[in-house]
Tab-separated table of C-alpha atoms and ligand atoms in Angstrom:
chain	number	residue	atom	x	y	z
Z	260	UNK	CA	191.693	89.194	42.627
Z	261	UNK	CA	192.342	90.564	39.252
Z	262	UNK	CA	189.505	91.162	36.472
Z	263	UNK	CA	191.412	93.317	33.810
Z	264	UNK	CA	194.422	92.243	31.346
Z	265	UNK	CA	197.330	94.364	31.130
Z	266	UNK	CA	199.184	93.486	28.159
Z	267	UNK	CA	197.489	92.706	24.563
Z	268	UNK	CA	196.413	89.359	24.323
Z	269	UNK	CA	198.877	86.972	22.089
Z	270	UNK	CA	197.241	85.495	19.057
Z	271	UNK	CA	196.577	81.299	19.676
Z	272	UNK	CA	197.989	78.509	18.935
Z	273	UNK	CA	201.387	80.466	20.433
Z	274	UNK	CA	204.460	80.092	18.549
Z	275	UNK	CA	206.929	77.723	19.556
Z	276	UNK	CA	210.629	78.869	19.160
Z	277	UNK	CA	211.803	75.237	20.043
Z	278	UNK	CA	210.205	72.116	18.504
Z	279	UNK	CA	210.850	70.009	21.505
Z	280	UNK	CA	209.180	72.553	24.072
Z	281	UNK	CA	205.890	74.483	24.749
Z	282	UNK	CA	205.346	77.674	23.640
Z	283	UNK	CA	207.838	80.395	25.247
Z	284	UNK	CA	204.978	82.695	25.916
Z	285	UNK	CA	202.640	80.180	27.971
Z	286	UNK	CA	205.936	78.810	30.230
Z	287	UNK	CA	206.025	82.464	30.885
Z	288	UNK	CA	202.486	82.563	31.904
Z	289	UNK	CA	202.565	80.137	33.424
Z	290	UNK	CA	205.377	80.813	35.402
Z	291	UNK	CA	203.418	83.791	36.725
Z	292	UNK	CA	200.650	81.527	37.901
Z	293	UNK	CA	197.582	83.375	36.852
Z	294	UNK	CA	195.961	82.648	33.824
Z	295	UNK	CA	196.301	84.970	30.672
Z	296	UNK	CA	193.684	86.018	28.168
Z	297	UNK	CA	194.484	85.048	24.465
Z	298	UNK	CA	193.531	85.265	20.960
Z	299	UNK	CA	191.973	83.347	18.608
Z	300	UNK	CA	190.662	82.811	15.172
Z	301	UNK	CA	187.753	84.729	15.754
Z	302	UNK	CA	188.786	87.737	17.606
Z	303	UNK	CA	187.211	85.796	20.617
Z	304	UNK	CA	189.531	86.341	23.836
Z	305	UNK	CA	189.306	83.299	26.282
Z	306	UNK	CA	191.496	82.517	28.888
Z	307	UNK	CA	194.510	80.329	28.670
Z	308	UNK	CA	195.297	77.951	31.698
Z	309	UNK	CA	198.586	76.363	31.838
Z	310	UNK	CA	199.618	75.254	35.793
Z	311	UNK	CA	199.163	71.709	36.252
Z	312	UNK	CA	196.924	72.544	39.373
Z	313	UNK	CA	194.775	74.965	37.426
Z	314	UNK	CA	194.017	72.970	34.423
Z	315	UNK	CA	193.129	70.038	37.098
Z	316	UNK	CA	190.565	72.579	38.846
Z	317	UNK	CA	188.797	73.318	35.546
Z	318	UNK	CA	188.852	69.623	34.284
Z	319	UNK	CA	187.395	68.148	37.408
Z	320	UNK	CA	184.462	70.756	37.971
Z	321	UNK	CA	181.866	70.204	34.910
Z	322	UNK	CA	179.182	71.834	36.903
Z	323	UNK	CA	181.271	75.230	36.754
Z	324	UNK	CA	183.629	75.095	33.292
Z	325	UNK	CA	181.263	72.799	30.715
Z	326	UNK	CA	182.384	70.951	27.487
Z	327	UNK	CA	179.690	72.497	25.243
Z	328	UNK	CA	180.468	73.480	21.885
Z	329	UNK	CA	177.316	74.947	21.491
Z	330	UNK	CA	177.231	77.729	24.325
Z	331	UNK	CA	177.898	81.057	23.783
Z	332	UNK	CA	181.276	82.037	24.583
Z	333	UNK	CA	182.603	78.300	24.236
Z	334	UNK	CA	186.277	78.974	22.339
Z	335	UNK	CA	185.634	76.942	19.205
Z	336	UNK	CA	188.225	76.011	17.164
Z	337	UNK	CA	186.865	76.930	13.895
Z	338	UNK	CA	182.945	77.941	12.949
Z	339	UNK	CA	182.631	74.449	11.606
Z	340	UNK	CA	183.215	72.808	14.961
Z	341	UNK	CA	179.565	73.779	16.563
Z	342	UNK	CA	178.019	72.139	13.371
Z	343	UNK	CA	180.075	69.061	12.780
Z	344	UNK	CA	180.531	67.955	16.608
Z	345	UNK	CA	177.751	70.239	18.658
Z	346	UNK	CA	175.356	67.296	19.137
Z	347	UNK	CA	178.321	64.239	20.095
Z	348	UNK	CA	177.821	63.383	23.887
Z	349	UNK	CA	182.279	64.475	24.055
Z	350	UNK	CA	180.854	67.922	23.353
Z	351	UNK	CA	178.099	67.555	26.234
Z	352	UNK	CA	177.972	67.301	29.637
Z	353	UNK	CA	176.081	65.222	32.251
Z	354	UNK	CA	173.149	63.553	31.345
Z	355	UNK	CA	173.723	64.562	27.391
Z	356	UNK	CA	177.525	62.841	27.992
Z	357	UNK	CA	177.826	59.863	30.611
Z	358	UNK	CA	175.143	57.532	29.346
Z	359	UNK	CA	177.194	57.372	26.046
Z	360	UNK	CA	180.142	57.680	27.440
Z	361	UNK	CA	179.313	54.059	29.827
Z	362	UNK	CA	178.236	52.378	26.498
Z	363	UNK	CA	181.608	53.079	24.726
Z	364	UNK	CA	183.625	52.300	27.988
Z	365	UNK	CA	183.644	48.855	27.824
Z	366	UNK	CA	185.301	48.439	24.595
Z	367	UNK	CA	188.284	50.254	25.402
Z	368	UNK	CA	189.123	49.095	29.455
Z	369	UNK	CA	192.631	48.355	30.314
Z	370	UNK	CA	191.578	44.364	30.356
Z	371	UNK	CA	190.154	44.770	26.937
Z	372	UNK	CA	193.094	46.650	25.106
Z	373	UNK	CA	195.260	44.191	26.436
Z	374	UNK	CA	193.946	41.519	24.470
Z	375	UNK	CA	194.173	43.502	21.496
Z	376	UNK	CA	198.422	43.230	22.961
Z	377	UNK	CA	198.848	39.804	20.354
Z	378	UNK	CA	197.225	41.358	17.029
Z	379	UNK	CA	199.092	45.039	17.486
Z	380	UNK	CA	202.356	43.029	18.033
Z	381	UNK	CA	201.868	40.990	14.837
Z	382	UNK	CA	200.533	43.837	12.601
Z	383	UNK	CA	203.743	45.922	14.456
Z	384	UNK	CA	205.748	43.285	12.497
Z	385	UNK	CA	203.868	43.307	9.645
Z	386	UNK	CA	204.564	47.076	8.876
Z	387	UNK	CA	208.386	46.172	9.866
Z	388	UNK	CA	207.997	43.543	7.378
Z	389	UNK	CA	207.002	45.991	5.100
Z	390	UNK	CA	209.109	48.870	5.639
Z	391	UNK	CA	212.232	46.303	4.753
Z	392	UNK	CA	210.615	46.061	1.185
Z	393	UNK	CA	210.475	50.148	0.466
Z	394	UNK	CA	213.481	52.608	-1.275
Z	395	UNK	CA	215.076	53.825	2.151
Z	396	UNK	CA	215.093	56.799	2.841
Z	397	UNK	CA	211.161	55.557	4.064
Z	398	UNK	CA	208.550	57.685	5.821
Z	399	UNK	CA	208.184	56.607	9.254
Z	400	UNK	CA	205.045	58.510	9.552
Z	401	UNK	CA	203.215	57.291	6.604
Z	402	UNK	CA	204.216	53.720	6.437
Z	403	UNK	CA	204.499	53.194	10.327
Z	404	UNK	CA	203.521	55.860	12.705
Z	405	UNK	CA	199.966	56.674	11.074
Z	406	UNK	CA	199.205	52.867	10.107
Z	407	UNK	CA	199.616	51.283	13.179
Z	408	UNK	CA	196.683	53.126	14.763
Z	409	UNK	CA	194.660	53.387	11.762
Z	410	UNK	CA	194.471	49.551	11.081
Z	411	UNK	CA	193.992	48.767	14.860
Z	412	UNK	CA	190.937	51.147	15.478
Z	413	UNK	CA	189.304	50.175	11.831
Z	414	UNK	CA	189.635	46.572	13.866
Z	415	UNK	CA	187.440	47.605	16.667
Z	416	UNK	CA	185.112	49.008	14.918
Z	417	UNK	CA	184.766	46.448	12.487
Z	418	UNK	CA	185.882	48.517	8.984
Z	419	UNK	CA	188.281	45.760	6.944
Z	420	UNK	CA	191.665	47.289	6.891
Z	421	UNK	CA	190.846	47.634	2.647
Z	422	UNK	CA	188.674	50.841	3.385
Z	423	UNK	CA	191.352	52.454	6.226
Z	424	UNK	CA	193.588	54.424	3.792
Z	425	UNK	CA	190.274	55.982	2.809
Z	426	UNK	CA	188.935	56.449	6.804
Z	427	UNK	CA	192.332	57.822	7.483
Z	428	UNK	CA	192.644	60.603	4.589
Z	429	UNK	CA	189.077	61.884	5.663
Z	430	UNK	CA	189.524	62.059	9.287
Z	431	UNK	CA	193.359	63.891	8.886
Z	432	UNK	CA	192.024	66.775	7.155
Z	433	UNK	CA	188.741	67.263	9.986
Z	434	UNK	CA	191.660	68.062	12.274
Z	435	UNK	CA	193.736	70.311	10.279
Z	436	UNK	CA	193.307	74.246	10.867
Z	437	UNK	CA	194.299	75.008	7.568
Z	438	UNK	CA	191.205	73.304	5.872
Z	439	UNK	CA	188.716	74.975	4.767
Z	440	UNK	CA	184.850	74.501	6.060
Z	441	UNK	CA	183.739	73.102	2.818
Z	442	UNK	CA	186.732	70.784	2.804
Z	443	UNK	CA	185.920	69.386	6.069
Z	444	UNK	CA	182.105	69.122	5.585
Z	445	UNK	CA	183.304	66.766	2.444
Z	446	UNK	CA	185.692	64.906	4.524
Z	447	UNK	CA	183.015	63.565	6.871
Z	448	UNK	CA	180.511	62.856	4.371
Z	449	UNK	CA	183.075	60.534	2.729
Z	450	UNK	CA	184.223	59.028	6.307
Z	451	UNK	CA	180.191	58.764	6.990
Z	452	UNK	CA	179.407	56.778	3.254
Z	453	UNK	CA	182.197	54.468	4.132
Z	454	UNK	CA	180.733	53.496	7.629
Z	455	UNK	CA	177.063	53.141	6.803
Z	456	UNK	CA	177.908	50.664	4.395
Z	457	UNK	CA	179.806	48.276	7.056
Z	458	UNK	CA	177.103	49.675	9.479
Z	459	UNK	CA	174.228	48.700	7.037
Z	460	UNK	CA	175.775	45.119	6.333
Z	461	UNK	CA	176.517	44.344	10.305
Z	462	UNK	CA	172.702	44.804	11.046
Z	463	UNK	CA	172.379	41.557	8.404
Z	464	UNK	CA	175.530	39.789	9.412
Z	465	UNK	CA	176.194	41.017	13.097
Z	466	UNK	CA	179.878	40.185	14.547
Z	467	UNK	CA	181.995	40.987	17.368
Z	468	UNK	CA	182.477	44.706	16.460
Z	469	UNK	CA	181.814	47.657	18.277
Z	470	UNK	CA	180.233	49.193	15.468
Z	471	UNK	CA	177.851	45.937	14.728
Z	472	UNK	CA	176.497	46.518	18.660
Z	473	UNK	CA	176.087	49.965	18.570
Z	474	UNK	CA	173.593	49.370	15.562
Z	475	UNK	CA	172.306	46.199	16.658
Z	476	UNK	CA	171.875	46.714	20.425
Z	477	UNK	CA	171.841	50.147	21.278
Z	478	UNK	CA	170.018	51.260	18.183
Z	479	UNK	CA	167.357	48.068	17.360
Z	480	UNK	CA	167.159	46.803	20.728
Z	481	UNK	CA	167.670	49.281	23.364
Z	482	UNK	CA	166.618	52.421	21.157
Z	483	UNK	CA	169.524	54.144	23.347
Z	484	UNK	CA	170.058	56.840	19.968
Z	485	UNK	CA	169.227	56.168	16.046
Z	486	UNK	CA	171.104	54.654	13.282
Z	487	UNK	CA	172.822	58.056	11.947
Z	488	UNK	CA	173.784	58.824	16.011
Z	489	UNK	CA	175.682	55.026	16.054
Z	490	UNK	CA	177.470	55.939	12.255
Z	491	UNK	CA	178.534	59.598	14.183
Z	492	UNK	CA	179.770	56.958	17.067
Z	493	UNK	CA	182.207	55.208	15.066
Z	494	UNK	CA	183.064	58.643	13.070
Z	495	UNK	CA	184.121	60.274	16.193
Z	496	UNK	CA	185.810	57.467	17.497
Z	497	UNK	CA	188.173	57.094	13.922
Z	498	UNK	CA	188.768	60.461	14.295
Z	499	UNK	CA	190.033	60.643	18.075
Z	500	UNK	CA	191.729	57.057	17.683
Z	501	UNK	CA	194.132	57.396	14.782
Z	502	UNK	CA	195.376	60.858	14.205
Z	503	UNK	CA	196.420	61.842	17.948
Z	504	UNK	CA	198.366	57.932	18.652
Z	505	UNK	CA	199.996	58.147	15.184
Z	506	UNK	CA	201.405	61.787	15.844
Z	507	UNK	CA	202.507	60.022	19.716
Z	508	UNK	CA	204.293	57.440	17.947
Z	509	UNK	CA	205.753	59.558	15.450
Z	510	UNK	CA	207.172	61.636	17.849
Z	511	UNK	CA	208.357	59.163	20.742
Z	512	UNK	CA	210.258	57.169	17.812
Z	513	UNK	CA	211.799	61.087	17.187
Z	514	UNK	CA	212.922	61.647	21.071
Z	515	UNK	CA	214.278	57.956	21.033
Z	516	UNK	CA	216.486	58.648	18.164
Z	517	UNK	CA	217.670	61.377	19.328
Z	518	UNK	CA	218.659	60.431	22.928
Z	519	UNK	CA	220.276	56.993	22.511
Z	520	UNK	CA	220.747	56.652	26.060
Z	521	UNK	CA	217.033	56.469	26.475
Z	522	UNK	CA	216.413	54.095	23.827
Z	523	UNK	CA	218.814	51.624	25.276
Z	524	UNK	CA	217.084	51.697	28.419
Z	525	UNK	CA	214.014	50.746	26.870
Z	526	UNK	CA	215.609	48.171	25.187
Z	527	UNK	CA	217.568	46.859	27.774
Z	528	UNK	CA	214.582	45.575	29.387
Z	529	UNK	CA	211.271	46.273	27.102
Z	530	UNK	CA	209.071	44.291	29.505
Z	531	UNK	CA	209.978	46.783	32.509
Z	532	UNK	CA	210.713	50.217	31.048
Z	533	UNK	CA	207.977	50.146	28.137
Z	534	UNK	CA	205.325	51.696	30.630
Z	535	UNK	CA	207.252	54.454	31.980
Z	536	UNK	CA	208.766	55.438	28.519
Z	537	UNK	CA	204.791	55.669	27.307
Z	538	UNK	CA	203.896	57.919	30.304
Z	539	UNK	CA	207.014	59.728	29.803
Z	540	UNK	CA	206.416	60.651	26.043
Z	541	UNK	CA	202.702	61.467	26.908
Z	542	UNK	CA	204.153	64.122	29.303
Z	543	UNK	CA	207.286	65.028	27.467
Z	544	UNK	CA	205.161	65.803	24.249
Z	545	UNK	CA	201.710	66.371	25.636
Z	546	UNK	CA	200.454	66.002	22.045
Z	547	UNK	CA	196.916	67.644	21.978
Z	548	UNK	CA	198.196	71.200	22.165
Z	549	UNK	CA	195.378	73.643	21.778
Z	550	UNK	CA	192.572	71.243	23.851
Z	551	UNK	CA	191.012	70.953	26.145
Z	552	UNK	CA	188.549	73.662	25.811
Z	553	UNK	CA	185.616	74.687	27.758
Z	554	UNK	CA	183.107	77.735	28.767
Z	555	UNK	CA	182.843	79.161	32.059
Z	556	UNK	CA	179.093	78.180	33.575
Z	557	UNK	CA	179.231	80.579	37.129
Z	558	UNK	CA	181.511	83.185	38.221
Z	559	UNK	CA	184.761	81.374	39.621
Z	560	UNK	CA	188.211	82.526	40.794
Z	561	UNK	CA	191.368	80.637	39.384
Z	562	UNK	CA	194.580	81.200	40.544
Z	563	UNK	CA	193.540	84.645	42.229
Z	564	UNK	CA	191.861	85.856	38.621
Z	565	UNK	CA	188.041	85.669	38.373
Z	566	UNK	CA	186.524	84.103	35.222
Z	567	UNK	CA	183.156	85.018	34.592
Z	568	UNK	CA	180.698	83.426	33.221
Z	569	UNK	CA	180.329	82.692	29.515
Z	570	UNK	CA	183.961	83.372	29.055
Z	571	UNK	CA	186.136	80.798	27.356
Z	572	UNK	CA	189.027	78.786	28.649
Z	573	UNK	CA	191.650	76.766	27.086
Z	574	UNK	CA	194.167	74.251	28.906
Z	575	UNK	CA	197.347	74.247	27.931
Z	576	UNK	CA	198.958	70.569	28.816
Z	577	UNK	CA	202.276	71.178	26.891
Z	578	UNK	CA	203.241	73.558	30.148
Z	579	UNK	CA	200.998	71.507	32.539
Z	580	UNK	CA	203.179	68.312	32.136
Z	581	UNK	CA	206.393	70.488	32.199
Z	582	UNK	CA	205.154	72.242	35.441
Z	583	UNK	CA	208.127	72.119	38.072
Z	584	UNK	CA	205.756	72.455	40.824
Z	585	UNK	CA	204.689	68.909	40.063
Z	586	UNK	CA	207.612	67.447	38.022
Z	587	UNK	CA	210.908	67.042	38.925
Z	588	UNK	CA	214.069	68.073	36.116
Z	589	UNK	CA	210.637	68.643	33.733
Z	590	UNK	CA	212.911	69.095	30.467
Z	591	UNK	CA	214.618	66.444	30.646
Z	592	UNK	CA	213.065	62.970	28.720
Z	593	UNK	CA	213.184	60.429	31.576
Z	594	UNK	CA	211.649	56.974	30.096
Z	595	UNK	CA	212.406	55.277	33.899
Z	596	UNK	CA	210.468	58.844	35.972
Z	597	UNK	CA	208.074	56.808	37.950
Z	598	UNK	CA	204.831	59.018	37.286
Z	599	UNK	CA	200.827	58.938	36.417
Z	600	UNK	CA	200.468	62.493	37.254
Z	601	UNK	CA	200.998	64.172	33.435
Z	602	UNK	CA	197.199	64.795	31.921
Z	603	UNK	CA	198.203	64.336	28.264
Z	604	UNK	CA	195.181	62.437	28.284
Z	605	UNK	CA	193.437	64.529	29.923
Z	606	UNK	CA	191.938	64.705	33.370
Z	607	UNK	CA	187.910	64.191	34.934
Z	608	UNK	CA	184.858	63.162	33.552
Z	609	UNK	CA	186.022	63.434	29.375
Z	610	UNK	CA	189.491	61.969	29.767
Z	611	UNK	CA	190.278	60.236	27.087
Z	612	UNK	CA	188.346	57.037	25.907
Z	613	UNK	CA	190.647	55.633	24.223
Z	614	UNK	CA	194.102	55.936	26.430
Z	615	UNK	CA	194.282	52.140	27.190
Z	616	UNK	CA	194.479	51.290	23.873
Z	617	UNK	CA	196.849	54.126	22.834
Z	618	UNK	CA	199.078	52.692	25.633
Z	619	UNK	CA	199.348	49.606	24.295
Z	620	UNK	CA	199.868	50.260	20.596
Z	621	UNK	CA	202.777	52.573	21.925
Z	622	UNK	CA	203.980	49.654	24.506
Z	623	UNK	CA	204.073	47.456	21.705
Z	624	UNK	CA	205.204	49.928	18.616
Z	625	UNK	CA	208.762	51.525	19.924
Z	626	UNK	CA	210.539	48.902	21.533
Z	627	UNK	CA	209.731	46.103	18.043
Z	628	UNK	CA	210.726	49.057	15.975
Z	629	UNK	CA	214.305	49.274	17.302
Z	630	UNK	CA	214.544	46.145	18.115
Z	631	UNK	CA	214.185	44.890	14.214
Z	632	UNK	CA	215.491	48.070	12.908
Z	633	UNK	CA	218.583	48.262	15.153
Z	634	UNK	CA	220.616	50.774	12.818
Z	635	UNK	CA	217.577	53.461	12.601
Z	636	UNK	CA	218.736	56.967	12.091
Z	637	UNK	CA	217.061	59.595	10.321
Z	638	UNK	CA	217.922	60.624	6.893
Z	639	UNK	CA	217.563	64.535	6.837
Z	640	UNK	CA	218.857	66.712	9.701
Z	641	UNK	CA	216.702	67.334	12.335
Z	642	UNK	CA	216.426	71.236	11.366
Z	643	UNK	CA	214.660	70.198	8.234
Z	644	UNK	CA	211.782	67.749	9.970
Z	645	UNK	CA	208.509	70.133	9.898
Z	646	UNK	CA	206.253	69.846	12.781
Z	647	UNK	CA	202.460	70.467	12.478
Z	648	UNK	CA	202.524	73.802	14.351
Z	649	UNK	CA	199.255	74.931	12.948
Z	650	UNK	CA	197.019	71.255	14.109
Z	651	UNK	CA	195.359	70.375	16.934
Z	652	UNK	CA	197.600	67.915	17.735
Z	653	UNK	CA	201.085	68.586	18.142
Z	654	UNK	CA	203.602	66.251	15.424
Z	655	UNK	CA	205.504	65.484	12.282
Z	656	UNK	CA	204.338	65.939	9.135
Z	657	UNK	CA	206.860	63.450	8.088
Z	658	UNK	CA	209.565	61.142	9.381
Z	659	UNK	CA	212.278	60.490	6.597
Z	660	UNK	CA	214.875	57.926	8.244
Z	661	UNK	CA	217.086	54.908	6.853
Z	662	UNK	CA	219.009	52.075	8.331
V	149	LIG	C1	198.047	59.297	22.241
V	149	LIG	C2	196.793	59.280	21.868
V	149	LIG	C3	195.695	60.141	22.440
V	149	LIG	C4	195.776	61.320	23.112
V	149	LIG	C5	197.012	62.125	23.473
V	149	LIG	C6	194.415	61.703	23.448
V	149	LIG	C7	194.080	62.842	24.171
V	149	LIG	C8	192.814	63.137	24.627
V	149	LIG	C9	192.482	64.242	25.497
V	149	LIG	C10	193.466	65.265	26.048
V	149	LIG	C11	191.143	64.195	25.730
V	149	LIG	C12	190.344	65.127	26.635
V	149	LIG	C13	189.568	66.172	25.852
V	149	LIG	C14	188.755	67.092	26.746
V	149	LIG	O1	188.787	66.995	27.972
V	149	LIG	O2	188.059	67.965	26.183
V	149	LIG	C15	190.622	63.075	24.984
V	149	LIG	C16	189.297	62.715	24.925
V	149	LIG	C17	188.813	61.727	24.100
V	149	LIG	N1	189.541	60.804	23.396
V	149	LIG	FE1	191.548	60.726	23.245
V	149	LIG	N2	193.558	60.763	22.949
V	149	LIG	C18	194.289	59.780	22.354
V	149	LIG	C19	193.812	58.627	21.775
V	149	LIG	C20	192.481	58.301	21.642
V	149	LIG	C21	191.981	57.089	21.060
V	149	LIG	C22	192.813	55.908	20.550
V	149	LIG	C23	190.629	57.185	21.058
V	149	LIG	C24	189.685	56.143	20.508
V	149	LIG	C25	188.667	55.716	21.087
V	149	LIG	C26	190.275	58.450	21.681
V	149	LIG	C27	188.998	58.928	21.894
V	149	LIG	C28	188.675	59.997	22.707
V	149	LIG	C29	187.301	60.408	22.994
V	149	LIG	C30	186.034	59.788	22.437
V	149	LIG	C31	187.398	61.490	23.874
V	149	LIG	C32	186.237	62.261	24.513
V	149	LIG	C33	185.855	61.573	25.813
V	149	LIG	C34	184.720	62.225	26.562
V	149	LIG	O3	184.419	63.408	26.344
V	149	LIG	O4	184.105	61.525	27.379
V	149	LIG	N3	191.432	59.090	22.018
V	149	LIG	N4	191.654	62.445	24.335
């Protein structure tokens, strides 16, 4: 068992040298199967994870490697984050997490994204409709990629698609490292003002919406958490929903223009290969590049290295889901591989709410695109597309193609 670090701890994020591959430094690490301490913002050292097997260990044990923001030694990603997301039950664990966590469920089951299958297909059109209007070259990201998800989770919530350009400006820059506290801080309060008003009008004139039964049953009736906890709901939930499945579809409409074969696969047969091409882009890409954090609770050996207590730990899914140990040919983009095993959503108790819905708006988004918009090609070269290196979550700033 090892306690000490040789070699000076790399500064995090890690740079990638290729756009369409982790990090060189944590393949290496990971390669030598122990985890590796890093650095971050803060001069704070926690430890990197990035074997498949490892990151599954830490994920599944909440009792030993917690999800607190608010504990010493968690590795925050900025001294905002404590502040703006220290008190959400995503940031908790057991009791402070699940009983949330089972109210929010429902609204986001495999059955109940499905149905949402006819309305994503028509608004899917919609943008396609729209895109046909604009001066080509046209930014896939802006007009396609971004409002695809932004419109559908406004939907579930209940916010008319008039006030999403609005939700979605606020919510991008709460993800982006290079905004500053103050910035952020005013981000939410505008994403807060615009929710409390369709919050405030749904306890009048309840509907269907998730956000008119989080204030009308679990705040009125059941008392579950107050009026400002329900508006926090429906921030976090904006937040999570939009920004990670627009950067997804963003770059799986990327990796299908640039491997034809692949794309007419998926097009040969939409209703069979659509699936496996989403589970394949979740692994090829594993978007959320810097998450999932967490603090070590007890003493506890991984991969032959002991973590102690009150340390910090980050996964690293970009070289999880390209771990050979678990994937076969991992490099290679695959849209028929046959696998559930990637954890781009995550894995254990805070995998991601939303990935049913995510699935579906990706199901539905890449095979309509290129079938309407058969001549797609982008109008740069690829050298001169600029990923967001420096987010959260892994993708394109923008898209520029033509047709
Ligand atoms: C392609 C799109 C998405 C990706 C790659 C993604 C990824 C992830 C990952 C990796 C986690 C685990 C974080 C952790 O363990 O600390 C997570 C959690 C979460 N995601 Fe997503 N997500 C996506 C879409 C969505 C959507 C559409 C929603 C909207 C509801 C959402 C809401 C959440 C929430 C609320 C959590 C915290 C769950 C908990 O702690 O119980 N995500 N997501």
């Amino acid at each position: 068992m090892t306690t000490t670090e040789q070699a000076p701890a790399p500064q995090f994020p890690l740079h990638r040298g290729c756009p369409f591959a982790p990090p060189e430094r944590a393949v290496e690490f990971r390669d030598e199967g122990t985890p590796r301490r890093v650095q971050i913002w803060n001069g704070d050292q926690p430890w990197l994870i990035t074997r498949h097997d490892q990151i599954r260990e830490v994920l599944s044990a909440p009792d030993r490697f917690g999800a607190d923001v608010t504990m010493p030694g968690f590795p925050n990603s900025s001294d905002a984050q404590p502040h703006v997301e220290g008190d959400l039950f995503f940031r908790k664990d057991g009791a402070e997490h699940m009983p949330t966590r089972r109210i929010l469920n429902p609204d986001f089951t495999a059955k109940r994204s499905q149905t949402l299958r006819p309305r994503i297909v028509e608004l899917t059109h919609e943008l396609i409709d729209h895109l046909e209007t604009l001066e080509r070259p046209v930014d896939l990201i802006e007009h396609f990629a971004l409002a695809v998800p932004t419109v559908v989770i406004c939907e579930v919530l209940g916010v008319p698609p008039a006030d999403s350009p609005r939700v979605h400006e606020a919510s991008k820059k709460t993800v982006q490292l290079s905004v500053t506290k103050e910035e952020k801080l005013a981000a939410m309060q505008d994403m807060h003002d615009v929710l409390e008003v369709h919050a405030q009008r749904k306890r009048s004139r309840p509907d269907s919406s998730l956000l008119s039964r989080l204030v009308n049953v679990h705040v009125d009736e059941k008392h579950d958490f107050d009026f400002e906890y329900a508006i926090r709901l429906g921030m976090l939930v904006i937040g999570a929903g939009h920004e990670t499945t627009a950067n997804m579809i963003g770059l799986g409409i990327l990796a299908l223009l640039r491997e034809p074969a692949q794309r007419r696969i998926l097009l040969s047969d939409p209703d069979k290969y659509a699936g496996t091409c989403v589970e394949e882009m979740m692994r090829y890409w594993s978007m959320v590049q810097t998450e999932p954090r967490r603090v070590c609770l007890q003493d506890t050996e991984i991969g032959g290295t002991l973590i102690r207590a009150g340390e910090g730990i980050i996964c690293n899914l970009p070289t999880a889901n390209r771990d050979p140990a678990v994937f076969d040919n991992p490099e290679t983009l695959d849209i028929t591989r046959v696998q559930r095993q990637h954890i781009g959503f995550g894995f254990g108790v805070h995998q991601c709410l939303g990935q049913n819905l995510s699935r579906v708006e990706m199901q539905v988004a890449w095979p309509i695109l290129f079938q309407r918009l058969p001549e797609l090609r982008l109008a740069v070269d690829e050298s001169e597309l600029h990923f967001h290196n420096d987010a959260l979550t892994y993708g394109l700033a923008e898209l520029p193609v033509t047709w």
